[in-house]
Amino acid sequence: MGRGVRQDKNGKAQVIRATGRWSQEAEARFLGDLAATANVRAAAAAAGFSTTAIYKRRTAWPGFGAAGDAALDQGYAS
């Protein structure tokens, strides 16, 4: 299982161990597809997740939410 660093709900760095399907690769795939398409549903499907899982992760991990916002901005600008 992989390890990663994420921000917790208070903004502090937290070392996590990936126990589910989320990985840095899956997150990068989602964010890359989101930046290319500005389509959450399509990017989630390409990474193997439901939109519900994406929005739950966005709520739980502020850093992921910020990265998603940046990817959407990039997608809309393209």
JSON list of C-alpha atoms in Angstrom, two decimals:
[
{"chain": "A", "resi": 1, "resn": "MET", "atom": "CA", "xyz": [0.00, 0.00, 0.00]},
{"chain": "A", "resi": 2, "resn": "GLY", "atom": "CA", "xyz": [1.23, 3.44, -0.84]},
{"chain": "A", "resi": 3, "resn": "ARG", "atom": "CA", "xyz": [1.70, 6.43, 1.36]},
{"chain": "A", "resi": 4, "resn": "GLY", "atom": "CA", "xyz": [0.92, 10.02, 0.68]},
{"chain": "A", "resi": 5, "resn": "VAL", "atom": "CA", "xyz": [0.74, 13.39, 2.33]},
{"chain": "A", "resi": 6, "resn": "ARG", "atom": "CA", "xyz": [-2.53, 15.28, 2.45]},
{"chain": "A", "resi": 7, "resn": "GLN", "atom": "CA", "xyz": [-3.87, 18.23, 4.35]},
{"chain": "A", "resi": 8, "resn": "ASP", "atom": "CA", "xyz": [-6.23, 17.35, 7.15]},
{"chain": "A", "resi": 9, "resn": "LYS", "atom": "CA", "xyz": [-9.40, 19.33, 7.80]},
{"chain": "A", "resi": 10, "resn": "ASN", "atom": "CA", "xyz": [-7.40, 21.87, 9.82]},
{"chain": "A", "resi": 11, "resn": "GLY", "atom": "CA", "xyz": [-4.87, 22.42, 7.04]},
{"chain": "A", "resi": 12, "resn": "LYS", "atom": "CA", "xyz": [-2.05, 20.49, 8.72]},
{"chain": "A", "resi": 13, "resn": "ALA", "atom": "CA", "xyz": [0.04, 17.99, 6.75]},
{"chain": "A", "resi": 14, "resn": "GLN", "atom": "CA", "xyz": [-0.92, 14.40, 7.46]},
{"chain": "A", "resi": 15, "resn": "VAL", "atom": "CA", "xyz": [0.87, 11.27, 6.27]},
{"chain": "A", "resi": 16, "resn": "ILE", "atom": "CA", "xyz": [-1.70, 8.76, 5.12]},
{"chain": "A", "resi": 17, "resn": "ARG", "atom": "CA", "xyz": [-1.56, 5.18, 4.00]},
{"chain": "A", "resi": 18, "resn": "ALA", "atom": "CA", "xyz": [-3.69, 4.36, 0.99]},
{"chain": "A", "resi": 19, "resn": "THR", "atom": "CA", "xyz": [-6.09, 1.63, 2.04]},
{"chain": "A", "resi": 20, "resn": "GLY", "atom": "CA", "xyz": [-8.74, 1.99, -0.64]},
{"chain": "A", "resi": 21, "resn": "ARG", "atom": "CA", "xyz": [-8.76, 2.55, -4.35]},
{"chain": "A", "resi": 22, "resn": "TRP", "atom": "CA", "xyz": [-7.55, 6.15, -4.06]},
{"chain": "A", "resi": 23, "resn": "SER", "atom": "CA", "xyz": [-3.93, 6.51, -4.98]},
{"chain": "A", "resi": 24, "resn": "GLN", "atom": "CA", "xyz": [-1.75, 9.32, -6.20]},
{"chain": "A", "resi": 25, "resn": "GLU", "atom": "CA", "xyz": [-2.04, 7.85, -9.69]},
{"chain": "A", "resi": 26, "resn": "ALA", "atom": "CA", "xyz": [-5.85, 7.75, -9.56]},
{"chain": "A", "resi": 27, "resn": "GLU", "atom": "CA", "xyz": [-5.96, 11.30, -8.24]},
{"chain": "A", "resi": 28, "resn": "ALA", "atom": "CA", "xyz": [-3.55, 12.49, -10.94]},
{"chain": "A", "resi": 29, "resn": "ARG", "atom": "CA", "xyz": [-5.64, 10.77, -13.63]},
{"chain": "A", "resi": 30, "resn": "PHE", "atom": "CA", "xyz": [-8.84, 12.39, -12.37]},
{"chain": "A", "resi": 31, "resn": "LEU", "atom": "CA", "xyz": [-7.28, 15.85, -12.12]},
{"chain": "A", "resi": 32, "resn": "GLY", "atom": "CA", "xyz": [-5.59, 15.53, -15.52]},
{"chain": "A", "resi": 33, "resn": "ASP", "atom": "CA", "xyz": [-8.82, 14.49, -17.22]},
{"chain": "A", "resi": 34, "resn": "LEU", "atom": "CA", "xyz": [-10.72, 17.22, -15.38]},
{"chain": "A", "resi": 35, "resn": "ALA", "atom": "CA", "xyz": [-8.23, 19.83, -16.59]},
{"chain": "A", "resi": 36, "resn": "ALA", "atom": "CA", "xyz": [-8.59, 18.54, -20.14]},
{"chain": "A", "resi": 37, "resn": "THR", "atom": "CA", "xyz": [-12.39, 18.29, -20.21]},
{"chain": "A", "resi": 38, "resn": "ALA", "atom": "CA", "xyz": [-13.84, 20.42, -17.37]},
{"chain": "A", "resi": 39, "resn": "ASN", "atom": "CA", "xyz": [-16.27, 17.50, -16.95]},
{"chain": "A", "resi": 40, "resn": "VAL", "atom": "CA", "xyz": [-16.39, 15.99, -13.45]},
{"chain": "A", "resi": 41, "resn": "ARG", "atom": "CA", "xyz": [-18.52, 13.01, -14.47]},
{"chain": "A", "resi": 42, "resn": "ALA", "atom": "CA", "xyz": [-16.24, 12.03, -17.38]},
{"chain": "A", "resi": 43, "resn": "ALA", "atom": "CA", "xyz": [-13.05, 12.55, -15.36]},
{"chain": "A", "resi": 44, "resn": "ALA", "atom": "CA", "xyz": [-14.43, 10.52, -12.45]},
{"chain": "A", "resi": 45, "resn": "ALA", "atom": "CA", "xyz": [-15.42, 7.68, -14.76]},
{"chain": "A", "resi": 46, "resn": "ALA", "atom": "CA", "xyz": [-11.99, 7.70, -16.45]},
{"chain": "A", "resi": 47, "resn": "ALA", "atom": "CA", "xyz": [-10.33, 7.36, -13.03]},
{"chain": "A", "resi": 48, "resn": "GLY", "atom": "CA", "xyz": [-12.79, 4.66, -11.94]},
{"chain": "A", "resi": 49, "resn": "PHE", "atom": "CA", "xyz": [-14.81, 6.64, -9.41]},
{"chain": "A", "resi": 50, "resn": "SER", "atom": "CA", "xyz": [-18.35, 7.88, -9.02]},
{"chain": "A", "resi": 51, "resn": "THR", "atom": "CA", "xyz": [-19.10, 11.57, -8.81]},
{"chain": "A", "resi": 52, "resn": "THR", "atom": "CA", "xyz": [-20.31, 10.91, -5.25]},
{"chain": "A", "resi": 53, "resn": "ALA", "atom": "CA", "xyz": [-16.85, 9.63, -4.30]},
{"chain": "A", "resi": 54, "resn": "ILE", "atom": "CA", "xyz": [-15.26, 12.69, -5.88]},
{"chain": "A", "resi": 55, "resn": "TYR", "atom": "CA", "xyz": [-17.46, 15.14, -3.99]},
{"chain": "A", "resi": 56, "resn": "LYS", "atom": "CA", "xyz": [-16.97, 13.28, -0.70]},
{"chain": "A", "resi": 57, "resn": "ARG", "atom": "CA", "xyz": [-13.21, 13.42, -1.17]},
{"chain": "A", "resi": 58, "resn": "ARG", "atom": "CA", "xyz": [-13.44, 17.11, -2.02]},
{"chain": "A", "resi": 59, "resn": "THR", "atom": "CA", "xyz": [-15.22, 17.74, 1.28]},
{"chain": "A", "resi": 60, "resn": "ALA", "atom": "CA", "xyz": [-12.84, 15.59, 3.32]},
{"chain": "A", "resi": 61, "resn": "TRP", "atom": "CA", "xyz": [-9.58, 16.84, 1.76]},
{"chain": "A", "resi": 62, "resn": "PRO", "atom": "CA", "xyz": [-9.35, 20.62, 1.18]},
{"chain": "A", "resi": 63, "resn": "GLY", "atom": "CA", "xyz": [-6.14, 20.18, -0.83]},
{"chain": "A", "resi": 64, "resn": "PHE", "atom": "CA", "xyz": [-7.96, 17.90, -3.25]},
{"chain": "A", "resi": 65, "resn": "GLY", "atom": "CA", "xyz": [-10.77, 20.45, -3.52]},
{"chain": "A", "resi": 66, "resn": "ALA", "atom": "CA", "xyz": [-8.30, 23.22, -4.34]},
{"chain": "A", "resi": 67, "resn": "ALA", "atom": "CA", "xyz": [-6.59, 21.02, -6.94]},
{"chain": "A", "resi": 68, "resn": "GLY", "atom": "CA", "xyz": [-9.98, 20.23, -8.44]},
{"chain": "A", "resi": 69, "resn": "ASP", "atom": "CA", "xyz": [-10.86, 23.92, -8.64]},
{"chain": "A", "resi": 70, "resn": "ALA", "atom": "CA", "xyz": [-7.56, 24.64, -10.39]},
{"chain": "A", "resi": 71, "resn": "ALA", "atom": "CA", "xyz": [-8.14, 21.77, -12.83]},
{"chain": "A", "resi": 72, "resn": "LEU", "atom": "CA", "xyz": [-11.64, 23.05, -13.61]},
{"chain": "A", "resi": 73, "resn": "ASP", "atom": "CA", "xyz": [-10.32, 26.56, -14.18]},
{"chain": "A", "resi": 74, "resn": "GLN", "atom": "CA", "xyz": [-7.74, 25.15, -16.56]},
{"chain": "A", "resi": 75, "resn": "GLY", "atom": "CA", "xyz": [-10.38, 23.09, -18.36]},
{"chain": "A", "resi": 76, "resn": "TYR", "atom": "CA", "xyz": [-12.69, 26.07, -18.82]},
{"chain": "A", "resi": 77, "resn": "ALA", "atom": "CA", "xyz": [-9.80, 28.20, -20.08]},
{"chain": "A", "resi": 78, "resn": "SER", "atom": "CA", "xyz": [-8.91, 25.67, -22.78]}
]
